[in-house]
Amino acid sequence: MTDTILSLSDARLSLDGNAGRVEILRGIDLDVARGETVALVGPSGSGKSSLLMLMGGLERATGGSVMALGRDLTALGEDELARFRRNHMGIVFQSFHLIPTMTALENVATPLELAGKPDAFERAEEELRLMGLADRAAHYPAQLSGGEQQRVALARAAAPRPDILLADEPTGNLDETTGETIMDLLFGLHERGATLVLVTHARELAERCGRVVRMRDGRVEPELARAAE
Ligand SMILES: Nc1ncnc2c1ncn2[C@@H]1O[C@H](COP(=O)(O)OP(=O)(O)OP(=O)(O)O)[C@@H](O)[C@H]1O
Ligand SMILES: [Mg+2]
């Protein structure tokens, strides 16, 4: 049995826009082993967020294959995909995607409730406390700063203890101290078994990851060890 948790093979993503067809991901080959920590880096527009969406089953590849925990995400129906995400994936978006009509506490508790956890609200409170947001639980997203919204999004993704945590710039809007706290929390999740794929421009965060994957123009650049061959 292989310990590959994510495996993309010639994965492609093209979207039809009003300016015609845009090739966003142009054939991605990437394997991530269970328990790895991967930093996804590269210039703006190189396809990092799009790749995360593909890995999380939020965008469907228009070519190639995307396997997660042995399941071919391109072959799952919408309902199966939603269930798969709920059971195995935590996703933190670049723009947070909090539900505006729910408080911070409700945002974090909802996925736990959907997963059938009877103590969803107690656990959600604890996650918010870990993020330093105990006193913001009753606030709506619009009443929170960008960095606070980001931490709520992270609490929501981490609460169900996902096998795979995908996070887009998890420390992007945070001051240094808060950023470090978040990094420690991310790597704490890793110690408890989660595989991490983090999009980041922060050198310190990338350096803490076991591997750095560099993207350019919708492709993964050859890794240094391989490039030197
Ligand atoms: N829905 C869409 N329709 C058309 N083009 C899109 C769409 N979403 C993204 N793109 C394009 O795909 C490319 C990759 O976008 P993506 O958001 O993945 O980049 P990124 O590496 O995450 O950039 P950043 O660091 O700025 O977040 C960009 O050129 C973007 O304009
Ligand atoms: Mg992005």
Coordinates of N, CA, C and O in Angstrom, one line a residue, residues 70-218:
G70 N -6.8 7.9 -2.3 CA -7.1 6.8 -3.2 C -8.4 6.9 -4.0 O -8.8 6.1 -4.8
R71 N -9.1 8.1 -3.8 CA -10.3 8.3 -4.6 C -10.0 9.2 -5.8 O -9.3 10.2 -5.6
D72 N -10.6 8.9 -6.9 CA -10.5 9.8 -8.1 C -11.5 10.9 -8.0 O -12.7 10.7 -8.3
L73 N -11.1 12.1 -7.6 CA -12.0 13.2 -7.4 C -12.8 13.6 -8.7 O -13.9 14.1 -8.6
T74 N -12.1 13.4 -9.8 CA -12.8 13.8 -11.1 C -14.0 12.8 -11.4 O -14.8 13.2 -12.2
A75 N -14.0 11.7 -10.7 CA -15.1 10.7 -11.0 C -16.2 10.8 -10.0 O -17.3 10.1 -10.2
L76 N -16.1 11.6 -9.0 CA -17.2 11.6 -7.9 C -18.2 12.6 -8.3 O -18.0 13.7 -8.9
G77 N -19.5 12.3 -8.0 CA -20.6 13.2 -8.2 C -20.5 14.3 -7.2 O -19.8 14.2 -6.2
E78 N -21.4 15.4 -7.3 CA -21.3 16.5 -6.4 C -21.6 16.1 -5.0 O -20.9 16.6 -4.1
D79 N -22.6 15.3 -4.7 CA -22.9 14.9 -3.4 C -21.8 14.1 -2.7 O -21.4 14.3 -1.6
E80 N -21.2 13.1 -3.5 CA -20.1 12.3 -3.0 C -18.9 13.2 -2.7 O -18.2 13.0 -1.7
L81 N -18.7 14.2 -3.6 CA -17.5 15.1 -3.4 C -17.7 15.9 -2.1 O -16.8 16.1 -1.3
A82 N -18.9 16.4 -1.9 CA -19.2 17.2 -0.7 C -19.0 16.3 0.5 O -18.4 16.8 1.5
R83 N -19.4 15.1 0.5 CA -19.2 14.2 1.7 C -17.8 13.9 1.9 O -17.3 13.9 3.0
F84 N -17.1 13.7 0.8 CA -15.6 13.4 0.9 C -14.9 14.6 1.5 O -14.0 14.4 2.4
R85 N -15.2 15.8 1.1 CA -14.6 17.0 1.6 C -14.9 17.1 3.1 O -14.0 17.4 3.9
R86 N -16.2 16.9 3.5 CA -16.6 17.0 4.8 C -15.8 16.0 5.7 O -15.4 16.4 6.9
N87 N -15.6 14.8 5.2 CA -15.0 13.8 6.0 C -13.4 13.9 6.1 O -12.8 13.4 7.0
H88 N -12.8 14.5 5.1 CA -11.4 14.3 5.0 C -10.6 15.6 4.8 O -9.4 15.7 5.0
M89 N -11.3 16.7 4.3 CA -10.5 17.9 3.9 C -10.9 19.1 4.8 O -12.0 19.3 5.1
G90 N -9.9 19.9 5.1 CA -10.1 21.2 5.7 C -9.6 22.2 4.7 O -8.5 22.0 4.2
I91 N -10.4 23.2 4.4 CA -10.0 24.2 3.4 C -10.1 25.6 3.9 O -11.1 26.0 4.4
V92 N -9.0 26.3 3.8 CA -9.0 27.7 4.2 C -8.8 28.5 2.9 O -7.7 28.4 2.3
F93 N -9.8 29.3 2.5 CA -9.7 30.1 1.2 C -9.0 31.4 1.4 O -8.9 31.9 2.5
Q94 N -8.5 31.9 0.3 CA -7.8 33.1 0.3 C -8.7 34.3 0.8 O -8.3 35.2 1.5
S95 N -10.0 34.2 0.4 CA -10.9 35.2 0.8 C -11.9 34.7 1.9 O -13.0 35.2 2.1
F96 N -11.5 33.6 2.7 CA -12.1 33.1 3.9 C -13.5 32.4 3.7 O -13.7 31.4 4.3
H97 N -14.4 33.0 2.8 CA -15.7 32.4 2.6 C -16.5 32.1 3.9 O -17.1 31.0 4.0
L98 N -16.5 32.9 4.8 CA -17.3 32.7 6.0 C -18.8 33.0 5.6 O -19.0 33.8 4.7
I99 N -19.7 32.4 6.3 CA -21.1 32.6 6.0 C -21.5 33.9 6.8 O -21.4 34.0 8.0
P100 N -21.9 34.9 6.1 CA -22.1 36.3 6.7 C -23.2 36.3 7.7 O -23.2 37.2 8.6
T101 N -24.2 35.4 7.5 CA -25.4 35.5 8.4 C -25.2 34.6 9.7 O -26.1 34.5 10.5
M102 N -24.0 34.1 9.8 CA -23.7 33.2 11.0 C -22.6 33.9 11.8 O -21.7 34.5 11.3
T103 N -22.7 33.8 13.2 CA -21.6 34.3 14.0 C -20.4 33.4 13.8 O -20.4 32.4 13.2
A104 N -19.2 33.9 14.4 CA -18.0 33.2 14.3 C -18.2 31.8 14.9 O -17.8 30.8 14.2
L105 N -18.9 31.7 16.0 CA -19.1 30.4 16.6 C -19.9 29.4 15.7 O -19.6 28.3 15.5
E106 N -21.0 30.0 15.1 CA -21.8 29.2 14.2 C -21.0 28.7 13.0 O -21.2 27.6 12.5
N107 N -20.2 29.6 12.5 CA -19.4 29.3 11.3 C -18.5 28.1 11.6 O -18.4 27.2 10.8
V108 N -17.9 28.0 12.8 CA -17.0 27.0 13.1 C -17.8 25.7 13.5 O -17.4 24.6 13.2
A109 N -18.9 25.9 14.2 CA -19.7 24.7 14.6 C -20.4 24.0 13.5 O -20.6 22.7 13.6
T110 N -20.8 24.7 12.4 CA -21.6 24.1 11.4 C -21.0 22.8 10.8 O -21.7 21.8 10.7
P111 N -19.8 22.9 10.3 CA -19.2 21.6 9.8 C -19.2 20.5 10.8 O -19.3 19.3 10.4
L112 N -19.0 20.8 12.1 CA -19.0 19.8 13.1 C -20.3 19.2 13.2 O -20.5 17.9 13.4
E113 N -21.4 20.0 13.2 CA -22.7 19.5 13.3 C -23.1 18.6 12.1 O -23.7 17.6 12.2
L114 N -22.6 19.1 10.9 CA -22.9 18.3 9.7 C -22.2 17.0 9.8 O -22.7 16.0 9.2
A115 N -21.1 16.9 10.5 CA -20.4 15.7 10.6 C -20.9 14.8 11.8 O -20.4 13.8 12.1
G116 N -22.0 15.3 12.4 CA -22.7 14.6 13.4 C -22.1 14.6 14.8 O -22.4 13.7 15.6
K117 N -21.3 15.6 15.1 CA -20.7 15.7 16.4 C -21.7 16.3 17.4 O -22.1 17.4 17.2
P118 N -22.0 15.6 18.4 CA -23.0 16.1 19.4 C -22.4 17.3 20.2 O -23.2 18.1 20.7
D119 N -21.1 17.4 20.3 CA -20.5 18.5 21.1 C -20.0 19.6 20.2 O -19.0 20.3 20.5
A120 N -20.6 19.8 19.0 CA -20.2 20.7 18.0 C -19.9 22.1 18.6 O -18.8 22.7 18.3
F121 N -20.8 22.6 19.4 CA -20.6 24.0 19.9 C -19.5 24.1 20.9 O -18.7 25.1 20.9
E122 N -19.4 23.1 21.8 CA -18.3 23.1 22.7 C -16.9 23.1 22.0 O -16.0 23.8 22.3
R123 N -16.8 22.2 21.0 CA -15.6 22.1 20.3 C -15.3 23.4 19.5 O -14.1 23.8 19.4
A124 N -16.3 24.0 18.9 CA -16.1 25.2 18.2 C -15.6 26.3 19.1 O -14.7 27.1 18.7
E125 N -16.1 26.4 20.3 CA -15.7 27.4 21.3 C -14.2 27.2 21.6 O -13.4 28.1 21.6
E126 N -13.8 25.9 21.7 CA -12.4 25.6 22.1 C -11.5 26.0 20.9 O -10.4 26.6 21.1
E127 N -11.9 25.7 19.7 CA -11.1 26.1 18.5 C -10.9 27.6 18.4 O -9.9 28.1 18.1
L128 N -12.0 28.3 18.7 CA -11.9 29.8 18.6 C -11.0 30.3 19.7 O -10.2 31.2 19.5
R129 N -11.0 29.6 20.9 CA -10.1 30.0 22.0 C -8.7 29.8 21.6 O -7.8 30.6 21.8
L130 N -8.4 28.7 20.9 CA -7.0 28.4 20.5 C -6.5 29.4 19.5 O -5.4 29.7 19.4
M131 N -7.5 30.0 18.7 CA -7.1 31.0 17.8 C -7.1 32.4 18.4 O -6.9 33.4 17.7
G132 N -7.3 32.5 19.7 CA -7.3 33.8 20.4 C -8.5 34.6 20.1 O -8.5 35.8 20.2
L133 N -9.6 33.9 19.9 CA -10.9 34.6 19.5 C -12.0 34.3 20.4 O -13.2 34.5 20.1
A134 N -11.7 33.9 21.7 CA -12.8 33.5 22.6 C -13.8 34.6 22.7 O -15.0 34.4 22.8
D135 N -13.3 35.9 22.8 CA -14.2 37.0 23.0 C -14.9 37.5 21.7 O -15.5 38.6 21.7
R136 N -14.7 36.8 20.6 CA -15.3 37.2 19.3 C -16.3 36.2 18.8 O -16.8 36.4 17.7
A137 N -16.6 35.2 19.6 CA -17.5 34.1 19.2 C -18.8 34.6 18.7 O -19.4 34.0 17.7
A138 N -19.4 35.6 19.3 CA -20.7 36.0 19.0 C -20.7 37.1 17.9 O -21.8 37.6 17.5
H139 N -19.6 37.4 17.3 CA -19.5 38.4 16.3 C -19.8 37.8 14.9 O -19.4 36.7 14.6
Y140 N -20.4 38.6 14.1 CA -20.6 38.2 12.7 C -19.3 38.6 11.9 O -18.6 39.5 12.3
P141 N -19.1 37.9 10.7 CA -17.9 38.2 10.0 C -17.7 39.7 9.7 O -16.6 40.2 9.8
A142 N -18.8 40.4 9.4 CA -18.6 41.8 9.1 C -18.1 42.7 10.3 O -17.7 43.8 10.1
Q143 N -18.3 42.1 11.5 CA -17.8 42.8 12.7 C -16.4 42.4 13.1 O -15.9 42.7 14.2
L144 N -15.7 41.6 12.2 CA -14.4 41.1 12.5 C -13.4 41.7 11.6 O -13.7 42.0 10.4
S145 N -12.2 41.9 12.0 CA -11.1 42.4 11.1 C -10.7 41.3 10.2 O -11.1 40.1 10.4
G146 N -10.0 41.6 9.1 CA -9.5 40.6 8.1 C -8.8 39.5 8.8 O -9.1 38.3 8.5
G147 N -7.9 39.8 9.7 CA -7.1 38.8 10.4 C -7.9 37.9 11.3 O -7.7 36.7 11.4
E148 N -8.9 38.5 11.9 CA -9.8 37.7 12.7 C -10.7 36.8 11.9 O -10.9 35.6 12.3
Q149 N -11.2 37.3 10.8 CA -12.0 36.4 9.9 C -11.1 35.2 9.4 O -11.6 34.1 9.3
Q150 N -9.9 35.5 9.1 CA -8.9 34.5 8.7 C -8.8 33.4 9.7 O -8.8 32.2 9.4
R151 N -8.7 33.8 11.0 CA -8.5 32.9 12.1 C -9.8 32.1 12.3 O -9.7 30.9 12.6
V152 N -11.0 32.7 12.1 CA -12.2 31.9 12.2 C -12.2 30.9 11.1 O -12.6 29.7 11.3
A153 N -11.8 31.3 9.9 CA -11.8 30.3 8.7 C -10.9 29.2 9.0 O -11.2 28.0 8.7
L154 N -9.7 29.5 9.7 CA -8.8 28.4 10.0 C -9.4 27.5 11.1 O -9.3 26.3 11.0
A155 N -10.0 28.1 12.1 CA -10.7 27.3 13.2 C -11.7 26.4 12.5 O -11.8 25.2 12.9
R156 N -12.5 26.9 11.6 CA -13.5 26.1 11.0 C -12.9 24.9 10.2 O -13.4 23.8 10.2
A157 N -11.8 25.2 9.5 CA -11.2 24.1 8.7 C -10.5 23.1 9.6 O -10.5 21.9 9.3
A158 N -10.0 23.5 10.7 CA -9.2 22.6 11.6 C -10.1 21.8 12.5 O -9.7 20.7 12.9
A159 N -11.3 22.3 12.9 CA -12.1 21.7 13.9 C -12.4 20.3 13.7 O -12.3 19.5 14.6
P160 N -12.8 19.9 12.5 CA -13.1 18.4 12.3 C -11.9 17.5 12.2 O -12.1 16.4 11.9
R161 N -10.7 18.0 12.5 CA -9.5 17.2 12.4 C -9.3 16.5 11.0 O -9.3 15.3 11.0
P162 N -9.2 17.3 10.0 CA -9.2 16.7 8.6 C -7.9 15.9 8.4 O -6.8 16.2 9.0
D163 N -7.9 15.0 7.5 CA -6.7 14.3 7.0 C -5.8 15.2 6.3 O -4.6 15.1 6.4
I164 N -6.4 16.1 5.5 CA -5.7 17.0 4.6 C -6.1 18.4 4.9 O -7.3 18.7 4.9
L165 N -5.2 19.3 5.2 CA -5.6 20.7 5.4 C -5.0 21.5 4.3 O -3.7 21.5 4.1
L166 N -5.8 22.1 3.5 CA -5.4 23.0 2.4 C -5.6 24.4 2.8 O -6.7 24.8 3.2
A167 N -4.6 25.3 2.8 CA -4.8 26.6 3.3 C -4.1 27.6 2.4 O -3.0 27.4 2.0
D168 N -4.9 28.6 2.0 CA -4.4 29.6 1.0 C -4.0 30.9 1.8 O -4.8 31.6 2.3
E169 N -2.7 31.1 1.9 CA -2.1 32.3 2.6 C -2.7 32.3 4.0 O -3.2 33.3 4.4
P170 N -2.4 31.3 4.8 CA -3.0 31.2 6.2 C -2.5 32.3 7.1 O -3.1 32.7 8.1
T171 N -1.3 32.9 6.8 CA -0.8 33.9 7.7 C -0.7 35.3 6.9 O -0.1 36.2 7.4
G172 N -1.4 35.3 5.8 CA -1.3 36.5 4.9 C -1.7 37.8 5.5 O -1.0 38.8 5.2
N173 N -2.7 37.9 6.3 CA -3.2 39.2 6.8 C -2.8 39.4 8.3 O -3.4 40.3 8.9
L174 N -1.9 38.6 8.8 CA -1.7 38.7 10.2 C -0.4 39.3 10.6 O 0.6 39.3 9.9
D175 N -0.4 40.0 11.8 CA 0.8 40.5 12.3 C 1.7 39.4 12.7 O 1.3 38.2 12.8
E176 N 3.0 39.7 13.0 CA 4.0 38.7 13.2 C 3.7 37.7 14.3 O 3.8 36.5 14.1
T177 N 3.2 38.3 15.4 CA 3.0 37.4 16.6 C 1.8 36.5 16.3 O 1.9 35.3 16.5
T178 N 0.7 37.0 15.7 CA -0.4 36.2 15.4 C -0.1 35.2 14.4 O -0.5 34.0 14.4
G179 N 0.7 35.6 13.4 CA 1.2 34.7 12.3 C 1.9 33.5 12.9 O 1.7 32.4 12.5
E180 N 2.8 33.8 13.9 CA 3.5 32.7 14.5 C 2.6 31.7 15.3 O 2.8 30.5 15.2
T181 N 1.6 32.3 16.0 CA 0.6 31.5 16.7 C -0.1 30.5 15.7 O -0.2 29.4 15.9
I182 N -0.5 31.1 14.5 CA -1.2 30.3 13.5 C -0.3 29.2 13.0 O -0.7 28.1 12.8
M183 N 1.0 29.6 12.7 CA 1.9 28.6 12.2 C 2.1 27.4 13.2 O 2.0 26.3 12.8
D184 N 2.2 27.8 14.5 CA 2.3 26.7 15.5 C 1.0 25.9 15.5 O 1.1 24.6 15.7
L185 N -0.1 26.5 15.4 CA -1.4 25.7 15.3 C -1.4 24.8 14.1 O -1.8 23.6 14.2
L186 N -1.0 25.3 13.0 CA -0.9 24.5 11.8 C 0.0 23.3 12.0 O -0.4 22.1 11.7
F187 N 1.2 23.5 12.5 CA 2.1 22.4 12.7 C 1.7 21.5 13.8 O 2.1 20.3 13.8
G188 N 0.9 22.0 14.8 CA 0.3 21.2 15.8 C -0.7 20.2 15.1 O -0.7 19.0 15.5
L189 N -1.4 20.7 14.2 CA -2.4 19.8 13.4 C -1.6 18.7 12.7 O -1.9 17.5 12.6
H190 N -0.4 19.1 12.2 CA 0.4 18.2 11.4 C 0.9 17.1 12.4 O 0.9 15.9 12.1
E191 N 1.3 17.5 13.6 CA 1.8 16.5 14.6 C 0.7 15.5 14.9 O 1.0 14.4 15.2
R192 N -0.5 16.0 14.8 CA -1.6 15.0 15.1 C -2.1 14.3 13.9 O -3.1 13.7 13.8
G193 N -1.3 14.4 12.8 CA -1.5 13.5 11.7 C -1.9 14.1 10.4 O -2.0 13.4 9.3
A194 N -2.2 15.4 10.4 CA -2.8 16.0 9.2 C -1.6 16.3 8.2 O -0.5 16.6 8.5
T195 N -2.0 16.1 6.9 CA -1.1 16.5 5.8 C -1.4 17.9 5.5 O -2.6 18.3 5.4
L196 N -0.4 18.8 5.3 CA -0.6 20.2 5.1 C -0.1 20.6 3.7 O 1.0 20.3 3.3
V197 N -1.0 21.3 3.0 CA -0.6 22.0 1.7 C -0.9 23.4 1.9 O -2.1 23.8 2.0
L198 N 0.1 24.3 2.0 CA -0.1 25.7 2.3 C 0.4 26.6 1.2 O 1.6 26.5 0.8
V199 N -0.5 27.4 0.7 CA 0.0 28.4 -0.3 C 0.5 29.6 0.5 O -0.2 30.1 1.4
T200 N 1.7 30.0 0.2 CA 2.2 31.1 1.0 C 3.3 32.0 0.3 O 4.0 31.5 -0.5
H201 N 3.3 33.2 0.6 CA 4.4 34.1 0.2 C 5.4 34.3 1.4 O 6.4 35.0 1.2
A202 N 5.0 33.8 2.6 CA 5.8 34.1 3.7 C 7.0 33.1 3.8 O 6.8 31.9 3.9
R203 N 8.2 33.6 3.7 CA 9.4 32.8 3.7 C 9.5 31.9 4.9 O 9.8 30.7 4.8
E204 N 9.1 32.5 6.1 CA 9.3 31.7 7.3 C 8.4 30.5 7.3 O 8.8 29.4 7.8
L205 N 7.2 30.6 6.8 CA 6.2 29.5 6.8 C 6.7 28.5 5.8 O 6.7 27.3 6.1
A206 N 7.2 28.9 4.6 CA 7.7 28.0 3.6 C 8.8 27.2 4.1 O 9.0 26.0 3.9
E207 N 9.7 27.9 4.9 CA 10.9 27.2 5.4 C 10.6 26.1 6.5 O 11.3 25.2 6.7
R208 N 9.4 26.3 7.1 CA 9.0 25.3 8.1 C 8.4 24.1 7.5 O 8.3 23.0 8.1
C209 N 8.1 24.2 6.2 CA 7.5 23.0 5.5 C 8.6 22.1 5.0 O 9.7 22.5 4.7
G210 N 8.2 20.8 4.9 CA 9.2 19.8 4.5 C 9.6 19.9 3.0 O 10.6 19.5 2.6
R211 N 8.7 20.5 2.2 CA 8.9 20.6 0.8 C 8.3 21.9 0.3 O 7.3 22.3 0.7
V212 N 9.0 22.5 -0.7 CA 8.5 23.7 -1.3 C 8.3 23.3 -2.8 O 9.2 22.9 -3.5
V213 N 7.0 23.5 -3.2 CA 6.7 23.3 -4.6 C 6.4 24.7 -5.3 O 5.6 25.5 -4.7
R214 N 7.1 24.9 -6.3 CA 7.1 26.2 -7.0 C 6.3 26.2 -8.2 O 6.4 25.3 -9.0
M215 N 5.4 27.1 -8.4 CA 4.6 27.2 -9.6 C 4.9 28.4 -10.5 O 5.3 29.4 -10.0
R216 N 4.7 28.2 -11.8 CA 4.9 29.3 -12.7 C 4.0 29.0 -13.9 O 4.0 27.9 -14.5
D217 N 3.2 30.0 -14.3 CA 2.4 29.8 -15.5 C 1.6 28.5 -15.6 O 1.5 27.9 -16.6
G218 N 1.0 28.2 -14.5 CA 0.1 27.0 -14.5 C 0.8 25.7 -14.5 O 0.2 24.6 -14.7

